[in-house]
XYZ file of N, CA and C in Angstrom:
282
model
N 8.687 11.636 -3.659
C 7.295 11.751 -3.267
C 6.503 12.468 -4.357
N 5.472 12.057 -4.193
C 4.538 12.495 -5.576
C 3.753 13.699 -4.929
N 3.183 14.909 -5.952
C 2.523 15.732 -5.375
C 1.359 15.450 -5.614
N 0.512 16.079 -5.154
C -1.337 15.759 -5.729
C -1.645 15.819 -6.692
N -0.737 16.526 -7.895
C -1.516 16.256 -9.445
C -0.379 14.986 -9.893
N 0.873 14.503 -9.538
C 0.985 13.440 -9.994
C 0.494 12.037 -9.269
N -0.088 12.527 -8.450
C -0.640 11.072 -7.619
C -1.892 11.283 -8.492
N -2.657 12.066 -8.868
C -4.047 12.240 -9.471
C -3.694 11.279 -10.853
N -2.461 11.581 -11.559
C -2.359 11.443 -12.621
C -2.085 9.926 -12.359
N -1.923 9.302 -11.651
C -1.076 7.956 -11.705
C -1.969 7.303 -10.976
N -3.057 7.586 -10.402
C -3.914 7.052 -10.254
C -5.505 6.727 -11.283
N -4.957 7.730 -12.073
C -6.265 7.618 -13.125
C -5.054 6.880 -14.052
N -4.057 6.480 -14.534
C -3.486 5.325 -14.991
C -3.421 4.343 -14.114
N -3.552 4.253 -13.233
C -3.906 2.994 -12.747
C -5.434 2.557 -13.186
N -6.217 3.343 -12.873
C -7.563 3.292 -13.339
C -7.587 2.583 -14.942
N -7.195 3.523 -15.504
C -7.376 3.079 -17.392
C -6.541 1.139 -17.808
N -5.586 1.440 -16.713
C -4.841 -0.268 -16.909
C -5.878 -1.012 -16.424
N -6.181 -0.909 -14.631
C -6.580 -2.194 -13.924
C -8.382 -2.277 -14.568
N -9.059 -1.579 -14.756
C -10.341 -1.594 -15.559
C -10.154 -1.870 -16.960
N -8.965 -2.265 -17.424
C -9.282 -2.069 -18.962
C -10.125 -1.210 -19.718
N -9.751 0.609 -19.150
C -10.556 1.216 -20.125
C -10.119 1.478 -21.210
N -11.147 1.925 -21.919
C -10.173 2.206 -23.788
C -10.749 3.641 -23.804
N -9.833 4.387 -22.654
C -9.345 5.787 -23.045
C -8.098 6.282 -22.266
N -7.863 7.370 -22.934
C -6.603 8.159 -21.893
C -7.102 8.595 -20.847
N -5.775 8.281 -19.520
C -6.249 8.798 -18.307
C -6.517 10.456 -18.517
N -5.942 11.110 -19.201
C -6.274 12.652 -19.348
C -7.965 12.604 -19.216
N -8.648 11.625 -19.987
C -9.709 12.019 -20.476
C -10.741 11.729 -19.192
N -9.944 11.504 -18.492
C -10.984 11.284 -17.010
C -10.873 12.338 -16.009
N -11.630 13.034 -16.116
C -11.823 14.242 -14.983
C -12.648 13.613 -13.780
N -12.084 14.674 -12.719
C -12.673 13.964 -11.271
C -13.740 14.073 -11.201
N -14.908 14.473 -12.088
C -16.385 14.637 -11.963
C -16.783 13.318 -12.244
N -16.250 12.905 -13.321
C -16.568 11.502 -13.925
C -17.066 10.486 -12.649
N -18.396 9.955 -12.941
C -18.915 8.804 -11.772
C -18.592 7.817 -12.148
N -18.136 7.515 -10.836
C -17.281 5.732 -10.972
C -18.227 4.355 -11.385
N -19.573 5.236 -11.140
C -20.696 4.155 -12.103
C -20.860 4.182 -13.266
N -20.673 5.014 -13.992
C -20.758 5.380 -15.370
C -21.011 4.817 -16.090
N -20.971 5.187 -17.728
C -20.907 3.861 -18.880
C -19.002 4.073 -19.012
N -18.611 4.911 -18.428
C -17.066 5.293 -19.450
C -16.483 4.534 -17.996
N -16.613 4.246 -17.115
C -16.145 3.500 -15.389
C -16.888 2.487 -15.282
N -18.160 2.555 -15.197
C -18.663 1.231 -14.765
C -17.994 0.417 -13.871
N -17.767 1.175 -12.846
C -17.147 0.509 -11.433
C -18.182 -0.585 -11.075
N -17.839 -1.624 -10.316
C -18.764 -2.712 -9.834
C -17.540 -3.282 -8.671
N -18.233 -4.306 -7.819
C -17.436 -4.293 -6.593
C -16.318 -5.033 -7.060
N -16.159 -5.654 -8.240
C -14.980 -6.530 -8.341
C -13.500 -5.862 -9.047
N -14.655 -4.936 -9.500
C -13.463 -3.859 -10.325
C -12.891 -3.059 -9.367
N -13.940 -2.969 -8.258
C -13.366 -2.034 -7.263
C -12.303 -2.635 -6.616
N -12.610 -3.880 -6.147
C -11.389 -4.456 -5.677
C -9.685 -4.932 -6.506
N -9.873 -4.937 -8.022
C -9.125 -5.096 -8.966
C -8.041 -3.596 -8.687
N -9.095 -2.711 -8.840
C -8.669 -1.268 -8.601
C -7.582 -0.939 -7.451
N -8.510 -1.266 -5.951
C -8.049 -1.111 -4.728
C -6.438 -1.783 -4.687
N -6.768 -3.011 -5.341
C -4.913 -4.165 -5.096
C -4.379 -3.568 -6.529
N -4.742 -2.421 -7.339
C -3.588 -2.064 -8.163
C -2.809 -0.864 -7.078
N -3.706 -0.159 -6.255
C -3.251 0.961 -5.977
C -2.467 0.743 -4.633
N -3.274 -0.409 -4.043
C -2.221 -0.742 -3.005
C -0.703 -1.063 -3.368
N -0.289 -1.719 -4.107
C 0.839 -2.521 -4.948
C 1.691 -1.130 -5.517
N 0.737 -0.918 -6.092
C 1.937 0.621 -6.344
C 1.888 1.504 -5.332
N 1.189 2.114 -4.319
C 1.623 2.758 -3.278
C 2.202 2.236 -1.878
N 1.953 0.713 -2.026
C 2.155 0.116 -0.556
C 0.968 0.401 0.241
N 0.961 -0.487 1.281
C 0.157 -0.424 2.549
C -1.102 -1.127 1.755
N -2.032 -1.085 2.551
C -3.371 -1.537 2.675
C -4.385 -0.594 2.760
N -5.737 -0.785 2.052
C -6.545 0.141 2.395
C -7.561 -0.064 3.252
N -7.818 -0.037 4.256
C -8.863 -0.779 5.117
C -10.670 -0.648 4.635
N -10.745 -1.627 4.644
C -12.539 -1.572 4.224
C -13.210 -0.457 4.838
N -13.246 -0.372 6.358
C -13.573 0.629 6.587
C -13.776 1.972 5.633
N -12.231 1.866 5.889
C -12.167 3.800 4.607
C -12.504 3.376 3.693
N -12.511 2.524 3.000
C -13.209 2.501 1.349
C -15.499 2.240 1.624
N -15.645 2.068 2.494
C -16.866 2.325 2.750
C -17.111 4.007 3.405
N -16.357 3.915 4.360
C -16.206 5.606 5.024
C -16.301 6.626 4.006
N -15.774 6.340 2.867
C -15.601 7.568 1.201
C -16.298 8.245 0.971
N -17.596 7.130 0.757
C -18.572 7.333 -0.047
C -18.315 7.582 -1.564
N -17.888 6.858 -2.002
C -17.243 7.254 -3.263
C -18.092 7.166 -3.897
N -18.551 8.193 -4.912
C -19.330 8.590 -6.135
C -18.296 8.594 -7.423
N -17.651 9.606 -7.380
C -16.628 10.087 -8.589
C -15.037 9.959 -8.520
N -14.537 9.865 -9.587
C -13.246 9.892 -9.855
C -13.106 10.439 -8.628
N -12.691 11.401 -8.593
C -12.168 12.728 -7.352
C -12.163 12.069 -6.253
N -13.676 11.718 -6.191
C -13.686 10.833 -4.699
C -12.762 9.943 -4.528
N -12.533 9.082 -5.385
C -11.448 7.776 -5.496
C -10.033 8.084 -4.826
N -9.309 9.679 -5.873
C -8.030 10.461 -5.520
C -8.051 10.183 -4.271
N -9.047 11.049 -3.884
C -8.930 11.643 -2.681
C -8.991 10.463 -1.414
N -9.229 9.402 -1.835
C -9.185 8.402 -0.741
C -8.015 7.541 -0.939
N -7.389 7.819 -2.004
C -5.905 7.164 -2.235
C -5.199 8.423 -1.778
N -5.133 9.178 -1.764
C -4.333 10.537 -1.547
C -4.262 10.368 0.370
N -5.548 10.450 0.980
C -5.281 10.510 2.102
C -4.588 8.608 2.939
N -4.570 7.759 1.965
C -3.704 6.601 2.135
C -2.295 6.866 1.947
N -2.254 7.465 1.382
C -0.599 8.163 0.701
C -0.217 8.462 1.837
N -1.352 9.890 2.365
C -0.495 10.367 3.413
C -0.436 9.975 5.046
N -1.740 8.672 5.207
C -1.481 8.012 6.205
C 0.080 7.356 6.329
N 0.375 6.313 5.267
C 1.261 5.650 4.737
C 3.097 6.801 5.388
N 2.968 8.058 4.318
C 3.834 8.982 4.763
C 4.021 9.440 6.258
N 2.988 9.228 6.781
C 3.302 9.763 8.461
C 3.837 8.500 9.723
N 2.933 7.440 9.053
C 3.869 6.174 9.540
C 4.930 6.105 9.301
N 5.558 6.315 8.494
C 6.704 6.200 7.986
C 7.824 7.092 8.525
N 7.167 8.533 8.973
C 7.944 9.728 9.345
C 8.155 8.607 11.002
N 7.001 8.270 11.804
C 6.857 8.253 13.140
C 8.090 6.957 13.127
């Protein structure tokens, strides 16, 4: 099981692969807005994004929660894969 700074970390490599950015995930702090010029999130990337992170964590993310977010920034992103993680983990316990 991953802790919160390696799920952080492996999610901002997921980020730098499934966007094709041309930088290191280091270089993305959770302030960074997912609109950006360095993100430039748009809904297709978002969804490019969403089926990388599903695929490597398993499960599904329901539209709902990815509207529920409100996602602005990196951080925001974590944190809505993080609490999929740990939906994912408690199903799993039950």
């Amino acid at each position: 099981m991953l802790n919160d700074d390696e799920l952080a970390s492996r999610v901002r490599e997921l980020m730098v692969e499934s966007l094709d950015l041309r930088l290191s995930p280091e270089a993305i702090g959770n302030e960074v807005s997912l609109y950006s010029p360095v993100i430039q999130l748009d809904s297709l990337n978002l969804l490019q994004l969403l089926l990388a992170v599903e695929t490597e964590f398993g499960g599904q993310i329901e539209d709902e929660d990815v509207m529920e977010a409100d996602l602005e920034n990196v951080g925001d992103f974590i944190g809505l894969v993080r609490r999929h993680v740990d939906t994912l983990r408690t199903e799993a316990a039950a």
